[in-house]
């Protein structure tokens, strides 16, 4: 969603509120940027603690989070079924 070559605003505006998103990218940084975009544009109402901490530049290990990962249907992590070979489409 954050690639400067594309503008997803119009397409995302057509999606009904509450529609689930599956974000897949080649890098963790792209995934974090896409989640931040969805959050800032109001498409999702909550960020997983790991992403929130990276964006805010904070370390919340000793703080209570607003919502634990177990209480949400949202997660951020590697695909355990993906191969270890680096893949890039070149697009």
Tab-separated table of N, CA and C in Angstrom:
chain	number	residue	atom	x	y	z
A	1	UNK	N	0.809	-1.205	0.000
A	1	UNK	CA	0.000	0.000	0.000
A	1	UNK	C	0.848	1.263	0.000
A	2	UNK	N	2.106	1.146	0.355
A	2	UNK	CA	2.934	2.345	0.501
A	2	UNK	C	3.932	2.535	-0.632
A	3	UNK	N	3.883	1.672	-1.650
A	3	UNK	CA	4.771	1.842	-2.797
A	3	UNK	C	4.406	3.145	-3.508
A	4	UNK	N	5.369	4.031	-3.727
A	4	UNK	CA	5.059	5.326	-4.348
A	4	UNK	C	4.591	5.226	-5.801
A	5	UNK	N	4.770	4.063	-6.429
A	5	UNK	CA	4.344	3.895	-7.819
A	5	UNK	C	2.843	3.670	-7.962
A	6	UNK	N	2.159	3.374	-6.861
A	6	UNK	CA	0.737	3.065	-6.902
A	6	UNK	C	-0.015	3.897	-5.878
A	7	UNK	N	-1.279	4.140	-6.128
A	7	UNK	CA	-2.137	4.828	-5.167
A	7	UNK	C	-3.352	3.935	-4.921
A	8	UNK	N	-3.441	3.404	-3.713
A	8	UNK	CA	-4.495	2.459	-3.355
A	8	UNK	C	-5.698	3.131	-2.712
A	9	UNK	N	-5.667	4.437	-2.496
A	9	UNK	CA	-6.735	5.120	-1.768
A	9	UNK	C	-8.114	4.843	-2.351
A	10	UNK	N	-8.270	4.972	-3.670
A	10	UNK	CA	-9.573	4.766	-4.303
A	10	UNK	C	-10.074	3.335	-4.161
A	11	UNK	N	-9.177	2.380	-4.368
A	11	UNK	CA	-9.574	0.967	-4.257
A	11	UNK	C	-9.939	0.615	-2.818
A	12	UNK	N	-9.149	1.075	-1.869
A	12	UNK	CA	-9.418	0.763	-0.466
A	12	UNK	C	-10.687	1.451	0.033
A	13	UNK	N	-11.021	2.594	-0.534
A	13	UNK	CA	-12.234	3.306	-0.119
A	13	UNK	C	-13.496	2.517	-0.467
A	14	UNK	N	-13.411	1.586	-1.405
A	14	UNK	CA	-14.565	0.772	-1.807
A	14	UNK	C	-14.800	-0.423	-0.886
A	15	UNK	N	-13.868	-0.692	-0.006
A	15	UNK	CA	-13.969	-1.863	0.866
A	15	UNK	C	-14.827	-1.537	2.079
A	16	UNK	N	-15.762	-2.435	2.391
A	16	UNK	CA	-16.655	-2.231	3.535
A	16	UNK	C	-15.883	-2.280	4.842
A	17	UNK	N	-16.312	-1.495	5.796
A	17	UNK	CA	-15.717	-1.501	7.128
A	17	UNK	C	-15.806	-2.895	7.731
A	18	UNK	N	-14.740	-3.322	8.386
A	18	UNK	CA	-14.717	-4.633	9.009
A	18	UNK	C	-14.205	-5.747	8.120
A	19	UNK	N	-13.898	-5.429	6.865
A	19	UNK	CA	-13.364	-6.435	5.946
A	19	UNK	C	-11.946	-6.799	6.379
A	20	UNK	N	-11.648	-8.087	6.494
A	20	UNK	CA	-10.286	-8.471	6.911
A	20	UNK	C	-9.261	-8.195	5.820
A	21	UNK	N	-8.044	-7.915	6.237
A	21	UNK	CA	-6.923	-7.695	5.324
A	21	UNK	C	-5.882	-8.771	5.558
A	22	UNK	N	-5.295	-9.257	4.486
A	22	UNK	CA	-4.128	-10.125	4.548
A	22	UNK	C	-3.024	-9.379	3.819
A	23	UNK	N	-2.039	-8.940	4.559
A	23	UNK	CA	-0.943	-8.172	3.981
A	23	UNK	C	0.268	-9.089	3.875
A	24	UNK	N	0.785	-9.233	2.676
A	24	UNK	CA	2.002	-10.020	2.471
A	24	UNK	C	3.006	-9.162	1.719
A	25	UNK	N	4.249	-9.244	2.120
A	25	UNK	CA	5.300	-8.449	1.488
A	25	UNK	C	6.592	-9.249	1.462
A	26	UNK	N	7.594	-8.684	0.829
A	26	UNK	CA	8.909	-9.312	0.779
A	26	UNK	C	9.746	-9.000	2.011
A	27	UNK	N	9.445	-7.904	2.683
A	27	UNK	CA	10.281	-7.527	3.820
A	27	UNK	C	9.416	-7.119	5.018
A	28	UNK	N	10.001	-7.236	6.192
A	28	UNK	CA	9.315	-6.813	7.416
A	28	UNK	C	9.015	-5.319	7.378
A	29	UNK	N	9.956	-4.532	6.859
A	29	UNK	CA	9.774	-3.084	6.809
A	29	UNK	C	8.553	-2.707	5.956
A	30	UNK	N	8.375	-3.380	4.812
A	30	UNK	CA	7.206	-3.113	3.969
A	30	UNK	C	5.922	-3.491	4.697
A	31	UNK	N	5.938	-4.611	5.401
A	31	UNK	CA	4.763	-5.052	6.151
A	31	UNK	C	4.380	-4.067	7.233
A	32	UNK	N	5.374	-3.556	7.944
A	32	UNK	CA	5.119	-2.569	8.996
A	32	UNK	C	4.557	-1.292	8.384
A	33	UNK	N	5.133	-0.850	7.264
A	33	UNK	CA	4.646	0.363	6.599
A	33	UNK	C	3.209	0.187	6.124
A	34	UNK	N	2.890	-0.989	5.579
A	34	UNK	CA	1.524	-1.238	5.110
A	34	UNK	C	0.532	-1.263	6.274
A	35	UNK	N	0.907	-1.893	7.378
A	35	UNK	CA	0.024	-1.902	8.551
A	35	UNK	C	-0.170	-0.488	9.104
A	36	UNK	N	0.895	0.287	9.128
A	36	UNK	CA	0.793	1.672	9.587
A	36	UNK	C	-0.136	2.462	8.665
A	37	UNK	N	-0.022	2.268	7.366
A	37	UNK	CA	-0.889	2.937	6.400
A	37	UNK	C	-2.353	2.596	6.674
A	38	UNK	N	-2.654	1.304	6.820
A	38	UNK	CA	-4.034	0.879	7.078
A	38	UNK	C	-4.560	1.477	8.379
A	39	UNK	N	-3.717	1.546	9.380
A	39	UNK	CA	-4.116	2.111	10.671
A	39	UNK	C	-4.370	3.622	10.556
A	40	UNK	N	-3.435	4.331	9.956
A	40	UNK	CA	-3.567	5.788	9.836
A	40	UNK	C	-4.741	6.200	8.959
A	41	UNK	N	-5.093	5.378	7.974
A	41	UNK	CA	-6.225	5.678	7.098
A	41	UNK	C	-7.551	5.187	7.674
A	42	UNK	N	-7.517	4.519	8.830
A	42	UNK	CA	-8.739	4.079	9.490
A	42	UNK	C	-9.303	2.759	9.011
A	43	UNK	N	-8.527	1.988	8.250
A	43	UNK	CA	-9.012	0.690	7.767
A	43	UNK	C	-8.907	-0.385	8.848
A	44	UNK	N	-7.971	-0.221	9.766
A	44	UNK	CA	-7.883	-1.094	10.932
A	44	UNK	C	-7.840	-0.195	12.160
A	45	UNK	N	-8.378	-0.692	13.267
A	45	UNK	CA	-8.489	0.160	14.460
A	45	UNK	C	-7.422	-0.130	15.502
A	46	UNK	N	-6.562	-1.086	15.239
A	46	UNK	CA	-5.593	-1.492	16.247
A	46	UNK	C	-4.358	-2.057	15.573
A	47	UNK	N	-3.183	-1.819	16.150
A	47	UNK	CA	-1.932	-2.381	15.656
A	47	UNK	C	-1.407	-3.410	16.641
A	48	UNK	N	-0.832	-4.496	16.161
A	48	UNK	CA	-0.191	-5.432	17.080
A	48	UNK	C	0.900	-4.712	17.874
A	49	UNK	N	1.119	-5.098	19.130
A	49	UNK	CA	2.107	-4.397	19.965
A	49	UNK	C	3.481	-4.270	19.322
A	50	UNK	N	3.954	-5.309	18.632
A	50	UNK	CA	5.276	-5.249	18.006
A	50	UNK	C	5.354	-4.101	17.006
A	51	UNK	N	4.336	-3.969	16.159
A	51	UNK	CA	4.335	-2.904	15.154
A	51	UNK	C	4.179	-1.545	15.816
A	52	UNK	N	3.289	-1.441	16.776
A	52	UNK	CA	3.088	-0.175	17.493
A	52	UNK	C	4.387	0.278	18.153
A	53	UNK	N	5.106	-0.646	18.770
A	53	UNK	CA	6.366	-0.301	19.428
A	53	UNK	C	7.414	0.195	18.438
A	54	UNK	N	7.484	-0.436	17.272
A	54	UNK	CA	8.445	-0.011	16.247
A	54	UNK	C	8.092	1.381	15.737
A	55	UNK	N	6.823	1.614	15.455
A	55	UNK	CA	6.394	2.911	14.928
A	55	UNK	C	6.608	4.020	15.951
A	56	UNK	N	6.263	3.741	17.210
A	56	UNK	CA	6.406	4.743	18.266
A	56	UNK	C	7.829	4.836	18.801
A	57	UNK	N	8.667	3.865	18.445
A	57	UNK	CA	10.042	3.872	18.933
A	57	UNK	C	10.132	3.623	20.420
A	58	UNK	N	9.205	2.844	20.954
A	58	UNK	CA	9.193	2.599	22.391
A	58	UNK	C	9.445	1.134	22.697
A	59	UNK	N	9.720	0.879	23.957
A	59	UNK	CA	9.923	-0.476	24.447
A	59	UNK	C	8.908	-0.699	25.543
A	60	UNK	N	7.875	-1.464	25.251
A	60	UNK	CA	6.755	-1.632	26.166
A	60	UNK	C	6.795	-2.953	26.924
A	61	UNK	N	7.944	-3.580	27.041
A	61	UNK	CA	8.000	-4.880	27.690
A	61	UNK	C	7.450	-4.851	29.100
A	62	UNK	N	7.679	-3.761	29.812
A	62	UNK	CA	7.217	-3.699	31.195
A	62	UNK	C	5.899	-2.951	31.350
A	63	UNK	N	5.305	-2.547	30.244
A	63	UNK	CA	4.034	-1.837	30.296
A	63	UNK	C	2.896	-2.766	29.886
A	64	UNK	N	1.704	-2.493	30.380
A	64	UNK	CA	0.535	-3.234	29.945
A	64	UNK	C	0.107	-2.704	28.590
A	65	UNK	N	-0.158	-3.593	27.653
A	65	UNK	CA	-0.636	-3.150	26.346
A	65	UNK	C	-2.146	-2.995	26.386
A	66	UNK	N	-2.671	-2.199	25.456
A	66	UNK	CA	-4.113	-1.999	25.380
A	66	UNK	C	-4.832	-3.299	25.063
A	67	UNK	N	-4.177	-4.149	24.294
A	67	UNK	CA	-4.785	-5.415	23.914
A	67	UNK	C	-3.662	-6.407	23.665
A	68	UNK	N	-3.698	-7.545	24.315
A	68	UNK	CA	-2.704	-8.580	24.086
A	68	UNK	C	-2.966	-9.250	22.748
A	69	UNK	N	-1.907	-9.826	22.164
A	69	UNK	CA	-2.058	-10.518	20.883
A	69	UNK	C	-3.118	-11.608	20.952
A	70	UNK	N	-3.230	-12.283	22.096
A	70	UNK	CA	-4.183	-13.370	22.232
A	70	UNK	C	-5.629	-12.891	22.152
A	71	UNK	N	-5.884	-11.615	22.426
A	71	UNK	CA	-7.234	-11.075	22.423
A	71	UNK	C	-7.651	-10.559	21.047
A	72	UNK	N	-6.772	-10.621	20.077
A	72	UNK	CA	-7.052	-10.055	18.766
A	72	UNK	C	-6.974	-11.141	17.701
A	73	UNK	N	-7.600	-10.879	16.570
A	73	UNK	CA	-7.461	-11.783	15.437
A	73	UNK	C	-6.391	-11.275	14.480
A	74	UNK	N	-5.568	-10.335	14.937
A	74	UNK	CA	-4.513	-9.752	14.129
A	74	UNK	C	-3.160	-10.227	14.645
A	75	UNK	N	-2.276	-10.541	13.726
A	75	UNK	CA	-0.924	-10.909	14.117
A	75	UNK	C	0.043	-10.407	13.070
A	76	UNK	N	1.300	-10.381	13.435
A	76	UNK	CA	2.347	-9.971	12.506
A	76	UNK	C	3.498	-10.947	12.685
A	77	UNK	N	3.875	-11.633	11.626
A	77	UNK	CA	4.972	-12.576	11.735
A	77	UNK	C	5.314	-13.188	10.402
A	78	UNK	N	6.341	-14.004	10.428
A	78	UNK	CA	6.774	-14.685	9.220
A	78	UNK	C	5.828	-15.828	8.897
A	79	UNK	N	5.729	-16.143	7.627
A	79	UNK	CA	4.957	-17.302	7.188
A	79	UNK	C	5.790	-18.542	7.489
A	80	UNK	N	5.318	-19.405	8.402
A	80	UNK	CA	6.118	-20.582	8.756
A	80	UNK	C	6.232	-21.602	7.626
A	81	UNK	N	5.442	-21.452	6.580
A	81	UNK	CA	5.458	-22.389	5.472
A	81	UNK	C	6.272	-21.885	4.276
A	82	UNK	N	6.793	-20.667	4.386
A	82	UNK	CA	7.586	-20.092	3.294
A	82	UNK	C	8.985	-20.712	3.306
A	83	UNK	N	9.570	-20.824	2.147
A	83	UNK	CA	10.927	-21.323	2.039
A	83	UNK	C	11.908	-20.286	2.548
A	84	UNK	N	13.135	-20.697	2.728
A	84	UNK	CA	14.158	-19.778	3.238
A	84	UNK	C	14.842	-19.012	2.123
A	85	UNK	N	14.576	-19.362	0.872
A	85	UNK	CA	15.188	-18.679	-0.263
A	85	UNK	C	14.586	-17.281	-0.408
A	86	UNK	N	15.401	-16.297	-0.640
A	86	UNK	CA	14.939	-14.921	-0.837
A	86	UNK	C	14.279	-14.827	-2.201
A	87	UNK	N	13.091	-14.233	-2.222
A	87	UNK	CA	12.351	-14.097	-3.481
A	87	UNK	C	12.037	-12.629	-3.727
A	88	UNK	N	12.238	-12.200	-4.943
A	88	UNK	CA	11.885	-10.844	-5.334
A	88	UNK	C	11.365	-10.904	-6.754
A	89	UNK	N	10.190	-10.333	-6.972
A	89	UNK	CA	9.582	-10.431	-8.297
A	89	UNK	C	10.197	-9.490	-9.317
A	90	UNK	N	10.790	-8.416	-8.849
A	90	UNK	CA	11.363	-7.443	-9.777
A	90	UNK	C	10.355	-6.415	-10.254
A	91	UNK	N	9.123	-6.528	-9.795
A	91	UNK	CA	8.089	-5.565	-10.195
A	91	UNK	C	8.141	-4.336	-9.338
